[in-house]
Amino acid sequence: MSFSDYIKFFIGLFALINPIGILPVFISMTNYLAVEGRKFRAAPLLVRVLGQTGMNVITRIMGLLLMSLGIEFIVTGVKALFPGLL
């Protein structure tokens, strides 16, 4: 069995034991999926509005943000490993 099958199995058991307790989990999952579905449906419009140059700019900015997060994680790890260094 895969991990998702185990999750489905345990959520099913939990629903049998306490059916009211599963409602917040179900609501949060469906809310998340609805938001993501709207994002996927809006993507072609966003591509049409931004164009190729806009998409390239957004890609570069997102790459820069991801790189800065990675550097922050590395610096935090080095600080934890060598407290007197930085």
mmCIF file with all atom_site columns, C-alpha atoms in Angstrom:
data_model
loop_
_atom_site.group_PDB
_atom_site.id
_atom_site.type_symbol
_atom_site.label_atom_id
_atom_site.label_alt_id
_atom_site.label_comp_id
_atom_site.label_asym_id
_atom_site.label_entity_id
_atom_site.label_seq_id
_atom_site.pdbx_PDB_ins_code
_atom_site.Cartn_x
_atom_site.Cartn_y
_atom_site.Cartn_z
_atom_site.occupancy
_atom_site.B_iso_or_equiv
_atom_site.pdbx_formal_charge
_atom_site.auth_seq_id
_atom_site.auth_comp_id
_atom_site.auth_asym_id
_atom_site.auth_atom_id
_atom_site.pdbx_PDB_model_num
ATOM 1  C CA . MET A 1 1  ? 0.000   0.000  0.000   1.00 0.00 ? 1  MET A CA 1
ATOM 2  C CA . SER A 1 2  ? 1.183   3.490  -0.753  1.00 0.00 ? 2  SER A CA 1
ATOM 3  C CA . PHE A 1 3  ? 1.276   6.338  1.741   1.00 0.00 ? 3  PHE A CA 1
ATOM 4  C CA . SER A 1 4  ? -1.909  7.889  0.351   1.00 0.00 ? 4  SER A CA 1
ATOM 5  C CA . ASP A 1 5  ? -3.703  4.557  0.792   1.00 0.00 ? 5  ASP A CA 1
ATOM 6  C CA . TYR A 1 6  ? -2.663  4.472  4.448   1.00 0.00 ? 6  TYR A CA 1
ATOM 7  C CA . ILE A 1 7  ? -3.918  8.025  4.931   1.00 0.00 ? 7  ILE A CA 1
ATOM 8  C CA . LYS A 1 8  ? -7.260  7.145  3.325   1.00 0.00 ? 8  LYS A CA 1
ATOM 9  C CA . PHE A 1 9  ? -7.521  4.036  5.485   1.00 0.00 ? 9  PHE A CA 1
ATOM 10 C CA . PHE A 1 10 ? -6.865  5.852  8.766   1.00 0.00 ? 10 PHE A CA 1
ATOM 11 C CA . ILE A 1 11 ? -9.160  8.745  7.873   1.00 0.00 ? 11 ILE A CA 1
ATOM 12 C CA . GLY A 1 12 ? -11.845 6.177  7.075   1.00 0.00 ? 12 GLY A CA 1
ATOM 13 C CA . LEU A 1 13 ? -11.323 4.494  10.442  1.00 0.00 ? 13 LEU A CA 1
ATOM 14 C CA . PHE A 1 14 ? -11.444 7.850  12.184  1.00 0.00 ? 14 PHE A CA 1
ATOM 15 C CA . ALA A 1 15 ? -14.692 8.673  10.375  1.00 0.00 ? 15 ALA A CA 1
ATOM 16 C CA . LEU A 1 16 ? -16.224 5.397  11.568  1.00 0.00 ? 16 LEU A CA 1
ATOM 17 C CA . ILE A 1 17 ? -15.202 6.042  15.172  1.00 0.00 ? 17 ILE A CA 1
ATOM 18 C CA . ASN A 1 18 ? -16.070 9.747  15.292  1.00 0.00 ? 18 ASN A CA 1
ATOM 19 C CA . PRO A 1 19 ? -17.966 10.929 12.200  1.00 0.00 ? 19 PRO A CA 1
ATOM 20 C CA . ILE A 1 20 ? -18.430 14.479 13.528  1.00 0.00 ? 20 ILE A CA 1
ATOM 21 C CA . GLY A 1 21 ? -14.695 14.857 14.165  1.00 0.00 ? 21 GLY A CA 1
ATOM 22 C CA . ILE A 1 22 ? -13.846 14.302 10.502  1.00 0.00 ? 22 ILE A CA 1
ATOM 23 C CA . LEU A 1 23 ? -15.896 17.313 9.333   1.00 0.00 ? 23 LEU A CA 1
ATOM 24 C CA . PRO A 1 24 ? -13.173 19.955 9.920   1.00 0.00 ? 24 PRO A CA 1
ATOM 25 C CA . VAL A 1 25 ? -10.660 17.806 8.033   1.00 0.00 ? 25 VAL A CA 1
ATOM 26 C CA . PHE A 1 26 ? -13.075 17.313 5.143   1.00 0.00 ? 26 PHE A CA 1
ATOM 27 C CA . ILE A 1 27 ? -13.973 21.019 5.007   1.00 0.00 ? 27 ILE A CA 1
ATOM 28 C CA . SER A 1 28 ? -10.338 22.111 5.038   1.00 0.00 ? 28 SER A CA 1
ATOM 29 C CA . MET A 1 29 ? -9.415  19.624 2.303   1.00 0.00 ? 29 MET A CA 1
ATOM 30 C CA . THR A 1 30 ? -12.273 20.659 0.026   1.00 0.00 ? 30 THR A CA 1
ATOM 31 C CA . ASN A 1 31 ? -11.609 24.353 0.654   1.00 0.00 ? 31 ASN A CA 1
ATOM 32 C CA . TYR A 1 32 ? -7.948  23.898 -0.286  1.00 0.00 ? 32 TYR A CA 1
ATOM 33 C CA . LEU A 1 33 ? -8.849  21.965 -3.436  1.00 0.00 ? 33 LEU A CA 1
ATOM 34 C CA . ALA A 1 34 ? -11.376 24.607 -4.478  1.00 0.00 ? 34 ALA A CA 1
ATOM 35 C CA . VAL A 1 35 ? -8.799  27.392 -4.143  1.00 0.00 ? 35 VAL A CA 1
ATOM 36 C CA . GLU A 1 36 ? -6.196  25.424 -6.081  1.00 0.00 ? 36 GLU A CA 1
ATOM 37 C CA . GLY A 1 37 ? -8.737  24.621 -8.796  1.00 0.00 ? 37 GLY A CA 1
ATOM 38 C CA . ARG A 1 38 ? -9.491  28.321 -9.225  1.00 0.00 ? 38 ARG A CA 1
ATOM 39 C CA . LYS A 1 39 ? -5.764  29.038 -9.520  1.00 0.00 ? 39 LYS A CA 1
ATOM 40 C CA . PHE A 1 40 ? -5.365  26.427 -12.253 1.00 0.00 ? 40 PHE A CA 1
ATOM 41 C CA . ARG A 1 41 ? -8.375  27.799 -14.133 1.00 0.00 ? 41 ARG A CA 1
ATOM 42 C CA . ALA A 1 42 ? -6.986  31.357 -13.941 1.00 0.00 ? 42 ALA A CA 1
ATOM 43 C CA . ALA A 1 43 ? -3.506  30.394 -15.179 1.00 0.00 ? 43 ALA A CA 1
ATOM 44 C CA . PRO A 1 44 ? -4.189  30.727 -18.946 1.00 0.00 ? 44 PRO A CA 1
ATOM 45 C CA . LEU A 1 45 ? -5.644  34.201 -18.407 1.00 0.00 ? 45 LEU A CA 1
ATOM 46 C CA . LEU A 1 46 ? -2.600  35.202 -16.368 1.00 0.00 ? 46 LEU A CA 1
ATOM 47 C CA . VAL A 1 47 ? -0.258  33.941 -19.092 1.00 0.00 ? 47 VAL A CA 1
ATOM 48 C CA . ARG A 1 48 ? -2.208  35.866 -21.725 1.00 0.00 ? 48 ARG A CA 1
ATOM 49 C CA . VAL A 1 49 ? -2.117  39.090 -19.659 1.00 0.00 ? 49 VAL A CA 1
ATOM 50 C CA . LEU A 1 50 ? 1.571   38.886 -18.710 1.00 0.00 ? 50 LEU A CA 1
ATOM 51 C CA . GLY A 1 51 ? 2.912   37.614 -22.013 1.00 0.00 ? 51 GLY A CA 1
ATOM 52 C CA . GLN A 1 52 ? 6.262   35.902 -22.473 1.00 0.00 ? 52 GLN A CA 1
ATOM 53 C CA . THR A 1 53 ? 8.320   38.814 -21.104 1.00 0.00 ? 53 THR A CA 1
ATOM 54 C CA . GLY A 1 54 ? 6.150   39.108 -17.998 1.00 0.00 ? 54 GLY A CA 1
ATOM 55 C CA . MET A 1 55 ? 6.408   35.376 -17.387 1.00 0.00 ? 55 MET A CA 1
ATOM 56 C CA . ASN A 1 56 ? 10.197  35.568 -17.701 1.00 0.00 ? 56 ASN A CA 1
ATOM 57 C CA . VAL A 1 57 ? 10.296  38.447 -15.194 1.00 0.00 ? 57 VAL A CA 1
ATOM 58 C CA . ILE A 1 58 ? 8.059   36.585 -12.716 1.00 0.00 ? 58 ILE A CA 1
ATOM 59 C CA . THR A 1 59 ? 10.197  33.456 -13.118 1.00 0.00 ? 59 THR A CA 1
ATOM 60 C CA . ARG A 1 60 ? 13.380  35.406 -12.376 1.00 0.00 ? 60 ARG A CA 1
ATOM 61 C CA . ILE A 1 61 ? 11.849  37.098 -9.323  1.00 0.00 ? 61 ILE A CA 1
ATOM 62 C CA . MET A 1 62 ? 10.573  33.780 -7.933  1.00 0.00 ? 62 MET A CA 1
ATOM 63 C CA . GLY A 1 63 ? 13.991  32.224 -8.503  1.00 0.00 ? 63 GLY A CA 1
ATOM 64 C CA . LEU A 1 64 ? 15.623  35.101 -6.634  1.00 0.00 ? 64 LEU A CA 1
ATOM 65 C CA . LEU A 1 65 ? 13.222  34.665 -3.713  1.00 0.00 ? 65 LEU A CA 1
ATOM 66 C CA . LEU A 1 66 ? 13.854  30.919 -3.625  1.00 0.00 ? 66 LEU A CA 1
ATOM 67 C CA . MET A 1 67 ? 17.613  31.484 -3.689  1.00 0.00 ? 67 MET A CA 1
ATOM 68 C CA . SER A 1 68 ? 17.389  33.973 -0.808  1.00 0.00 ? 68 SER A CA 1
ATOM 69 C CA . LEU A 1 69 ? 15.401  31.445 1.236   1.00 0.00 ? 69 LEU A CA 1
ATOM 70 C CA . GLY A 1 70 ? 18.029  28.795 0.556   1.00 0.00 ? 70 GLY A CA 1
ATOM 71 C CA . ILE A 1 71 ? 20.827  31.131 1.611   1.00 0.00 ? 71 ILE A CA 1
ATOM 72 C CA . GLU A 1 72 ? 18.915  32.003 4.775   1.00 0.00 ? 72 GLU A CA 1
ATOM 73 C CA . PHE A 1 73 ? 18.560  28.299 5.626   1.00 0.00 ? 73 PHE A CA 1
ATOM 74 C CA . ILE A 1 74 ? 22.272  27.724 5.027   1.00 0.00 ? 74 ILE A CA 1
ATOM 75 C CA . VAL A 1 75 ? 23.255  30.686 7.220   1.00 0.00 ? 75 VAL A CA 1
ATOM 76 C CA . THR A 1 76 ? 20.900  29.527 9.979   1.00 0.00 ? 76 THR A CA 1
ATOM 77 C CA . GLY A 1 77 ? 22.408  26.040 9.839   1.00 0.00 ? 77 GLY A CA 1
ATOM 78 C CA . VAL A 1 78 ? 25.971  27.383 9.957   1.00 0.00 ? 78 VAL A CA 1
ATOM 79 C CA . LYS A 1 79 ? 25.041  29.604 12.925  1.00 0.00 ? 79 LYS A CA 1
ATOM 80 C CA . ALA A 1 80 ? 23.613  26.603 14.766  1.00 0.00 ? 80 ALA A CA 1
ATOM 81 C CA . LEU A 1 81 ? 26.639  24.468 13.915  1.00 0.00 ? 81 LEU A CA 1
ATOM 82 C CA . PHE A 1 82 ? 29.245  27.111 14.764  1.00 0.00 ? 82 PHE A CA 1
ATOM 83 C CA . PRO A 1 83 ? 27.725  29.563 17.291  1.00 0.00 ? 83 PRO A CA 1
ATOM 84 C CA . GLY A 1 84 ? 30.829  31.736 17.628  1.00 0.00 ? 84 GLY A CA 1
ATOM 85 C CA . LEU A 1 85 ? 31.486  32.090 13.904  1.00 0.00 ? 85 LEU A CA 1
ATOM 86 C CA . LEU A 1 86 ? 28.801  34.620 12.904  1.00 0.00 ? 86 LEU A CA 1
#
